Amino acid sequence: MSYNGSGTFNINSTGQPVVTGTAISSTVFNAFTADIGTGLSTALTKDGQTVATARIPFAAGINSSLVTDATSTTTGSIITAGGVGIAKALFVGTTANIAGATTLSSTLGVTGAVTLSTALPVASGGTGLTSIAHTVQVFTSGSGTYTTPANVKAIWVRAVGGGGGAGGSGSAGSPANGTSGGSTTFSTLTANAGAGGPNSLTGGFTGGSAGGGAGGDINQTGNPGATAPGNSSPALFQNYGCNGGASVLGGGGIAASNGAGGTGGAGTANSGGGGGGVGGNSVTYASAGGGGAGYVEKLIAAPAATYAYAVGAGGAGGASGTGGGTGGAGGSGVIIVTEYYV
């Protein structure tokens, strides 16, 4: 007596089926009852006394009418002490409580709100970013090494060079040219300095040339220093000097009037603006302004751990000659690094 492999229980012990008119045999009957016992012992019992010895397929799935909530590994309609393998979609009608770690090897799609009992760390793009979307470091002078903070995913670098100083004025005594500013660098990015403006001794000078940028996503040239018009023969003396050229950040120095003992306006600190020139008088030509510095900006994805940097200083204004004034100094440069954590 046995199951036929498809779930049908066959009664085929010796003497079965019985024949009408045949004497009852204890041997036949005992064999029959023994086989019945063997067959029943192979079946699963509804009270859980027997344990399946192989995986059991359910053609229509498993349905439970219990309403117990699964709040632990000992409650719920279906309890398993081993792993659960699901080949197709999983639908959970209410809350899914997962006490252990969960690993997803594919995309997680969420159409509703996600509530976390513990906030995700910043490194994982968590809620900490609500108050720390980014940080900013500003370098206003000197040189050194920039260190990328932990968990930063990208940096946006903006830099401007140092502006040129304006020329000095004077009718004699060798008034000096303004000097060029210093270039600002951040790794391979360069914001070039503005050039110094010329002195006014012989007149007819144009302002200091502007610096440009190199290596960035945006490379911008500043404005040149203003020219001293009319400084020619016959002389047309200028009451006011010439303004310094502005950078992208502005900051060009304002020119001074009547050069005797005066000083042209300095370019604004950390703007890269050129210095302002000095005005003329009855015997002195006006001087030209210093050039504005160049500007560069770049977004660096996956930044390196460190970068070398240097901030350009502003150029010096030219010294005065006889009866003149000193040119305004150029504005210093700056580096602005915005650090993004996502």
Tab-separated table of C-alpha atoms in Angstrom:
chain	number	residue	atom	x	y	z
A	1	MET	CA	0.000	0.000	0.000
A	2	SER	CA	1.447	3.404	-0.937
A	3	TYR	CA	0.879	6.805	-2.519
A	4	ASN	CA	1.309	6.783	-6.306
A	5	GLY	CA	3.508	9.941	-6.442
A	6	SER	CA	0.591	12.169	-7.435
A	7	GLY	CA	-1.165	12.128	-4.085
A	8	THR	CA	-3.454	9.105	-4.693
A	9	PHE	CA	-3.416	6.484	-1.912
A	10	ASN	CA	-3.549	2.950	-3.348
A	11	ILE	CA	-4.853	-0.063	-1.348
A	12	ASN	CA	-2.961	-2.979	-2.815
A	13	SER	CA	-1.880	-5.227	0.073
A	14	THR	CA	-2.200	-9.011	-0.263
A	15	GLY	CA	-5.833	-10.192	-0.258
A	16	GLN	CA	-7.178	-6.823	-1.402
A	17	PRO	CA	-9.678	-6.217	-2.653
A	18	VAL	CA	-11.659	-8.851	-0.761
A	19	VAL	CA	-13.937	-11.231	-2.674
A	20	THR	CA	-17.565	-11.883	-1.699
A	21	GLY	CA	-18.040	-15.288	-0.054
A	22	THR	CA	-14.390	-15.536	0.974
A	23	ALA	CA	-13.699	-16.423	4.581
A	24	ILE	CA	-12.307	-13.591	6.702
A	25	SER	CA	-8.579	-13.995	7.170
A	26	SER	CA	-6.850	-12.421	10.128
A	27	THR	CA	-3.639	-12.261	8.115
A	28	VAL	CA	-5.303	-10.313	5.310
A	29	PHE	CA	-7.127	-8.002	7.699
A	30	ASN	CA	-4.049	-7.306	9.818
A	31	ALA	CA	-2.031	-6.542	6.684
A	32	PHE	CA	-4.775	-4.147	5.583
A	33	THR	CA	-4.895	-2.266	8.897
A	34	ALA	CA	-1.117	-2.085	9.030
A	35	ASP	CA	-0.996	-0.525	5.602
A	36	ILE	CA	-3.742	1.929	6.582
A	37	GLY	CA	-1.633	2.943	9.575
A	38	THR	CA	1.431	3.381	7.398
A	39	GLY	CA	-0.500	5.587	4.978
A	40	LEU	CA	-1.992	7.756	7.706
A	41	SER	CA	1.402	8.150	9.334
A	42	THR	CA	2.721	9.571	6.037
A	43	ALA	CA	0.064	12.320	5.939
A	44	LEU	CA	0.359	15.719	7.627
A	45	THR	CA	-1.894	16.190	10.621
A	46	LYS	CA	-3.833	19.391	11.180
A	47	ASP	CA	-2.809	19.610	14.831
A	48	GLY	CA	0.891	19.736	13.949
A	49	GLN	CA	1.912	16.325	15.290
A	50	THR	CA	3.750	15.380	12.096
A	51	VAL	CA	6.555	17.178	10.282
A	52	ALA	CA	6.956	17.379	6.491
A	53	THR	CA	10.121	15.694	5.245
A	54	ALA	CA	10.236	17.490	1.883
A	55	ARG	CA	9.152	20.792	0.326
A	56	ILE	CA	5.393	20.718	-0.269
A	57	PRO	CA	3.955	22.570	-3.290
A	58	PHE	CA	0.660	24.428	-2.815
A	59	ALA	CA	-1.192	24.842	-6.108
A	60	ALA	CA	-3.361	27.668	-4.747
A	61	GLY	CA	-0.876	29.099	-2.289
A	62	ILE	CA	-1.254	29.285	1.473
A	63	ASN	CA	-4.179	31.086	3.039
A	64	SER	CA	-4.558	31.866	6.710
A	65	SER	CA	-7.649	33.344	8.330
A	66	LEU	CA	-5.757	34.304	11.483
A	67	VAL	CA	-5.663	38.005	12.328
A	68	THR	CA	-2.543	37.877	14.506
A	69	ASP	CA	-0.122	40.727	13.830
A	70	ALA	CA	3.527	39.881	13.143
A	71	THR	CA	5.279	41.963	15.797
A	72	SER	CA	8.029	39.439	16.535
A	73	THR	CA	9.445	36.117	15.315
A	74	THR	CA	6.904	34.218	17.452
A	75	THR	CA	3.699	35.895	16.285
A	76	GLY	CA	1.863	36.152	12.994
A	77	SER	CA	0.015	33.792	10.700
A	78	ILE	CA	3.135	32.193	9.194
A	79	ILE	CA	6.319	31.709	11.211
A	80	THR	CA	9.629	30.478	9.820
A	81	ALA	CA	12.878	29.949	11.666
A	82	GLY	CA	14.814	29.762	8.398
A	83	GLY	CA	15.162	32.066	5.408
A	84	VAL	CA	12.317	32.950	3.065
A	85	GLY	CA	12.928	32.870	-0.683
A	86	ILE	CA	10.388	34.740	-2.806
A	87	ALA	CA	10.691	34.380	-6.566
A	88	LYS	CA	7.980	36.907	-7.485
A	89	ALA	CA	6.464	40.102	-6.110
A	90	LEU	CA	5.891	40.529	-2.388
A	91	PHE	CA	2.852	42.465	-1.256
A	92	VAL	CA	2.471	43.617	2.328
A	93	GLY	CA	-0.946	45.030	3.097
A	94	THR	CA	0.049	46.838	6.277
A	95	THR	CA	3.265	47.493	8.165
A	96	ALA	CA	6.342	45.355	7.526
A	97	ASN	CA	8.509	45.030	10.637
A	98	ILE	CA	12.118	44.038	9.912
A	99	ALA	CA	14.324	43.641	12.971
A	100	GLY	CA	17.557	42.704	11.214
A	101	ALA	CA	19.633	44.261	8.451
A	102	THR	CA	18.107	44.419	4.964
A	103	THR	CA	20.144	44.199	1.781
A	104	LEU	CA	18.646	45.334	-1.516
A	105	SER	CA	20.434	44.321	-4.702
A	106	SER	CA	18.110	46.276	-6.977
A	107	THR	CA	16.293	49.622	-7.110
A	108	LEU	CA	14.029	50.535	-4.204
A	109	GLY	CA	10.874	52.285	-5.366
A	110	VAL	CA	8.894	54.212	-2.740
A	111	THR	CA	5.604	55.915	-3.611
A	112	GLY	CA	4.671	56.976	-0.087
A	113	ALA	CA	6.455	58.659	2.794
A	114	VAL	CA	9.464	57.041	4.472
A	115	THR	CA	9.725	57.294	8.260
A	116	LEU	CA	13.048	56.466	9.909
A	117	SER	CA	13.428	55.864	13.632
A	118	THR	CA	17.127	56.758	13.299
A	119	ALA	CA	18.321	59.481	10.929
A	120	LEU	CA	20.600	58.482	8.080
A	121	PRO	CA	24.129	59.851	8.415
A	122	VAL	CA	25.310	62.699	6.206
A	123	ALA	CA	27.583	60.302	4.317
A	124	SER	CA	24.513	58.347	3.199
A	125	GLY	CA	22.552	61.406	2.131
A	126	GLY	CA	20.508	61.429	5.320
A	127	THR	CA	18.381	63.964	7.125
A	128	GLY	CA	21.442	65.666	8.566
A	129	LEU	CA	21.725	67.476	5.243
A	130	THR	CA	18.612	69.494	6.086
A	131	SER	CA	20.808	71.759	8.190
A	132	ILE	CA	24.161	71.152	6.460
A	133	ALA	CA	23.486	71.360	2.726
A	134	HIS	CA	26.974	72.690	2.183
A	135	THR	CA	29.869	74.414	3.883
A	136	VAL	CA	32.075	77.253	2.646
A	137	GLN	CA	35.748	78.015	3.155
A	138	VAL	CA	37.188	81.389	2.122
A	139	PHE	CA	40.924	82.023	1.683
A	140	THR	CA	41.807	85.711	1.674
A	141	SER	CA	45.606	85.649	1.682
A	142	GLY	CA	48.707	83.519	1.684
A	143	SER	CA	49.248	80.002	0.395
A	144	GLY	CA	48.934	76.470	1.706
A	145	THR	CA	47.082	73.201	1.276
A	146	TYR	CA	43.329	72.889	1.100
A	147	THR	CA	42.024	69.653	2.665
A	148	THR	CA	38.686	68.310	1.440
A	149	PRO	CA	36.395	67.649	4.448
A	150	ALA	CA	35.098	64.138	5.100
A	151	ASN	CA	31.993	63.068	3.164
A	152	VAL	CA	32.242	65.923	0.654
A	153	LYS	CA	31.084	64.736	-2.773
A	154	ALA	CA	31.914	67.862	-4.835
A	155	ILE	CA	33.460	71.300	-4.442
A	156	TRP	CA	32.734	74.517	-6.330
A	157	VAL	CA	35.857	76.686	-6.521
A	158	ARG	CA	35.767	80.389	-7.358
A	159	ALA	CA	38.923	82.468	-7.463
A	160	VAL	CA	40.056	85.948	-8.435
A	161	GLY	CA	43.625	87.265	-8.735
A	162	GLY	CA	45.157	90.394	-7.273
A	163	GLY	CA	44.430	93.734	-8.957
A	164	GLY	CA	47.167	95.986	-10.344
A	165	GLY	CA	48.224	99.161	-8.578
A	166	ALA	CA	47.713	102.547	-10.240
A	167	GLY	CA	50.588	104.688	-11.448
A	168	GLY	CA	51.867	107.664	-9.495
A	169	SER	CA	51.706	111.194	-10.826
A	170	GLY	CA	54.160	114.060	-10.935
A	171	SER	CA	55.717	116.571	-13.284
A	172	ALA	CA	59.260	115.452	-12.491
A	173	GLY	CA	61.169	113.375	-9.984
A	174	SER	CA	60.348	110.002	-11.548
A	175	PRO	CA	56.813	109.097	-10.481
A	176	ALA	CA	56.605	105.288	-10.500
A	177	ASN	CA	54.432	102.822	-12.357
A	178	GLY	CA	52.008	100.745	-10.337
A	179	THR	CA	53.036	97.095	-9.915
A	180	SER	CA	51.086	94.060	-11.065
A	181	GLY	CA	49.137	92.039	-8.545
A	182	GLY	CA	49.775	88.368	-7.818
A	183	SER	CA	47.965	85.515	-9.562
A	184	THR	CA	45.661	83.278	-7.534
A	185	THR	CA	45.923	79.518	-8.025
A	186	PHE	CA	44.007	76.471	-6.829
A	187	SER	CA	45.510	73.261	-8.187
A	188	THR	CA	45.352	73.719	-11.986
A	189	LEU	CA	43.042	76.749	-11.813
A	190	THR	CA	44.625	80.159	-12.355
A	191	ALA	CA	43.125	83.634	-11.967
A	192	ASN	CA	45.761	85.935	-13.413
A	193	ALA	CA	46.626	89.266	-11.881
A	194	GLY	CA	45.835	92.713	-13.220
A	195	ALA	CA	48.778	94.763	-14.487
A	196	GLY	CA	49.936	97.975	-12.877
A	197	GLY	CA	48.997	101.337	-14.348
A	198	PRO	CA	51.731	103.590	-15.791
A	199	ASN	CA	52.933	106.811	-14.217
A	200	SER	CA	51.903	110.179	-15.593
A	201	LEU	CA	55.254	111.801	-16.363
A	202	THR	CA	55.087	111.735	-20.154
A	203	GLY	CA	51.314	111.355	-20.498
A	204	GLY	CA	49.248	109.497	-23.045
A	205	PHE	CA	49.302	106.202	-21.159
A	206	THR	CA	46.582	103.597	-21.195
A	207	GLY	CA	45.487	101.901	-17.984
A	208	GLY	CA	46.923	98.638	-16.696
A	209	SER	CA	45.813	95.576	-18.652
A	210	ALA	CA	43.369	93.110	-17.141
A	211	GLY	CA	44.109	89.553	-16.044
A	212	GLY	CA	42.301	86.488	-17.390
A	213	GLY	CA	41.420	83.040	-16.059
A	214	ALA	CA	42.498	79.540	-17.060
A	215	GLY	CA	41.532	75.957	-16.252
A	216	GLY	CA	37.974	76.531	-15.090
A	217	ASP	CA	34.491	75.876	-16.360
A	218	ILE	CA	34.261	79.671	-16.558
A	219	ASN	CA	37.337	81.813	-17.246
A	220	GLN	CA	36.644	85.545	-17.161
A	221	THR	CA	38.893	88.502	-17.932
A	222	GLY	CA	38.640	91.606	-15.735
A	223	ASN	CA	38.436	95.194	-16.899
A	224	PRO	CA	41.568	97.189	-17.715
A	225	GLY	CA	42.404	100.288	-15.762
A	226	ALA	CA	40.988	103.486	-17.165
A	227	THR	CA	43.189	105.481	-19.520
A	228	ALA	CA	44.282	109.078	-18.878
A	229	PRO	CA	42.791	110.819	-21.919
A	230	GLY	CA	44.279	114.084	-23.052
A	231	ASN	CA	47.727	113.396	-21.625
A	232	SER	CA	49.339	114.532	-24.821
A	233	SER	CA	51.050	117.513	-26.365
A	234	PRO	CA	49.795	120.159	-26.204
A	235	ALA	CA	49.014	119.211	-22.649
A	236	LEU	CA	45.411	118.860	-21.460
A	237	PHE	CA	45.896	118.420	-17.774
A	238	GLN	CA	43.301	116.296	-15.986
A	239	ASN	CA	41.783	117.307	-12.681
A	240	TYR	CA	40.919	113.680	-11.860
A	241	GLY	CA	42.919	110.540	-12.277
A	242	CYS	CA	41.587	107.320	-13.769
A	243	ASN	CA	39.634	104.627	-11.972
A	244	GLY	CA	41.002	101.147	-11.473
A	245	GLY	CA	39.598	98.281	-13.534
A	246	ALA	CA	37.062	95.998	-11.884
A	247	SER	CA	37.168	92.202	-11.696
A	248	VAL	CA	34.095	89.966	-11.838
A	249	LEU	CA	33.722	90.808	-8.144
A	250	GLY	CA	33.948	94.558	-8.863
A	251	GLY	CA	36.118	96.553	-6.468
A	252	GLY	CA	37.998	98.938	-8.798
A	253	GLY	CA	39.590	101.830	-6.885
A	254	ILE	CA	38.207	105.336	-7.314
A	255	ALA	CA	40.584	107.927	-8.717
A	256	ALA	CA	41.704	110.903	-6.656
A	257	SER	CA	41.622	114.515	-7.780
A	258	ASN	CA	44.435	117.095	-7.869
A	259	GLY	CA	47.458	114.920	-7.503
A	260	ALA	CA	49.664	117.057	-5.260
A	261	GLY	CA	50.059	114.958	-2.130
A	262	GLY	CA	46.978	112.875	-2.884
A	263	THR	CA	46.528	109.096	-3.083
A	264	GLY	CA	44.331	107.208	-5.500
A	265	GLY	CA	41.628	104.964	-4.092
A	266	ALA	CA	42.704	101.397	-3.380
A	267	GLY	CA	40.967	98.441	-4.953
A	268	THR	CA	38.592	96.712	-2.531
A	269	ALA	CA	40.274	93.989	-0.503
A	270	ASN	CA	39.661	90.467	-1.868
A	271	SER	CA	37.946	91.780	-4.984
A	272	GLY	CA	40.865	91.782	-7.424
A	273	GLY	CA	39.981	95.343	-8.452
A	274	GLY	CA	42.719	97.654	-9.757
A	275	GLY	CA	43.873	100.720	-7.845
A	276	GLY	CA	42.685	104.202	-8.774
A	277	GLY	CA	44.974	106.806	-10.321
A	278	VAL	CA	45.782	110.316	-9.116
A	279	GLY	CA	44.508	113.532	-10.665
A	280	GLY	CA	46.509	116.218	-12.398
A	281	ASN	CA	46.951	119.921	-11.830
A	282	SER	CA	48.397	122.834	-13.718
A	283	VAL	CA	51.763	121.149	-14.034
A	284	THR	CA	51.001	117.438	-13.591
A	285	TYR	CA	49.327	114.887	-15.799
A	286	ALA	CA	46.800	112.469	-14.289
A	287	SER	CA	47.875	108.840	-13.842
A	288	ALA	CA	46.154	105.731	-15.178
A	289	GLY	CA	44.387	103.065	-13.103
A	290	GLY	CA	45.537	99.510	-12.417
A	291	GLY	CA	44.024	96.546	-14.241
A	292	GLY	CA	41.351	94.308	-12.764
A	293	ALA	CA	42.268	90.672	-12.132
A	294	GLY	CA	40.945	87.574	-13.856
A	295	TYR	CA	38.316	85.222	-12.463
A	296	VAL	CA	37.942	81.444	-12.688
A	297	GLU	CA	35.380	78.981	-11.357
A	298	LYS	CA	35.034	75.220	-11.566
A	299	LEU	CA	32.834	72.474	-10.123
A	300	ILE	CA	35.034	69.540	-9.144
A	301	ALA	CA	33.178	66.239	-8.778
A	302	ALA	CA	34.800	63.549	-6.630
A	303	PRO	CA	37.480	65.938	-5.333
A	304	ALA	CA	40.928	64.813	-4.305
A	305	ALA	CA	41.975	64.759	-0.657
A	306	THR	CA	44.122	67.914	-0.900
A	307	TYR	CA	44.896	70.797	-3.252
A	308	ALA	CA	47.658	73.408	-3.191
A	309	TYR	CA	46.480	77.019	-3.287
A	310	ALA	CA	47.857	80.559	-3.295
A	311	VAL	CA	45.971	83.854	-3.054
A	312	GLY	CA	47.389	86.736	-5.106
A	313	ALA	CA	48.196	89.978	-3.333
A	314	GLY	CA	47.175	93.348	-4.749
A	315	GLY	CA	49.797	95.363	-6.623
A	316	ALA	CA	51.368	98.417	-5.047
A	317	GLY	CA	50.489	101.913	-6.212
A	318	GLY	CA	53.214	103.906	-7.926
A	319	ALA	CA	55.072	106.472	-5.834
A	320	SER	CA	54.561	110.168	-6.566
A	321	GLY	CA	56.940	112.474	-8.333
A	322	THR	CA	57.261	116.220	-8.039
A	323	GLY	CA	53.910	117.854	-7.361
A	324	GLY	CA	52.014	114.564	-7.759
A	325	GLY	CA	50.350	111.847	-5.754
A	326	THR	CA	50.599	108.120	-5.078
A	327	GLY	CA	48.606	105.639	-7.080
A	328	GLY	CA	46.050	103.449	-5.309
A	329	ALA	CA	46.991	99.876	-4.452
A	330	GLY	CA	45.228	97.007	-6.161
A	331	GLY	CA	42.721	94.856	-4.302
A	332	SER	CA	43.911	91.434	-3.122
A	333	GLY	CA	42.517	88.206	-4.533
A	334	VAL	CA	40.365	85.533	-2.922
A	335	ILE	CA	39.429	81.839	-3.152
A	336	ILE	CA	35.931	80.672	-2.242
A	337	VAL	CA	35.366	76.913	-1.916
A	338	THR	CA	31.784	75.700	-1.499
A	339	GLU	CA	31.648	72.079	-0.300
A	340	TYR	CA	28.668	69.877	-1.152
A	341	TYR	CA	27.800	66.707	0.726
A	342	VAL	CA	25.292	65.312	-1.818
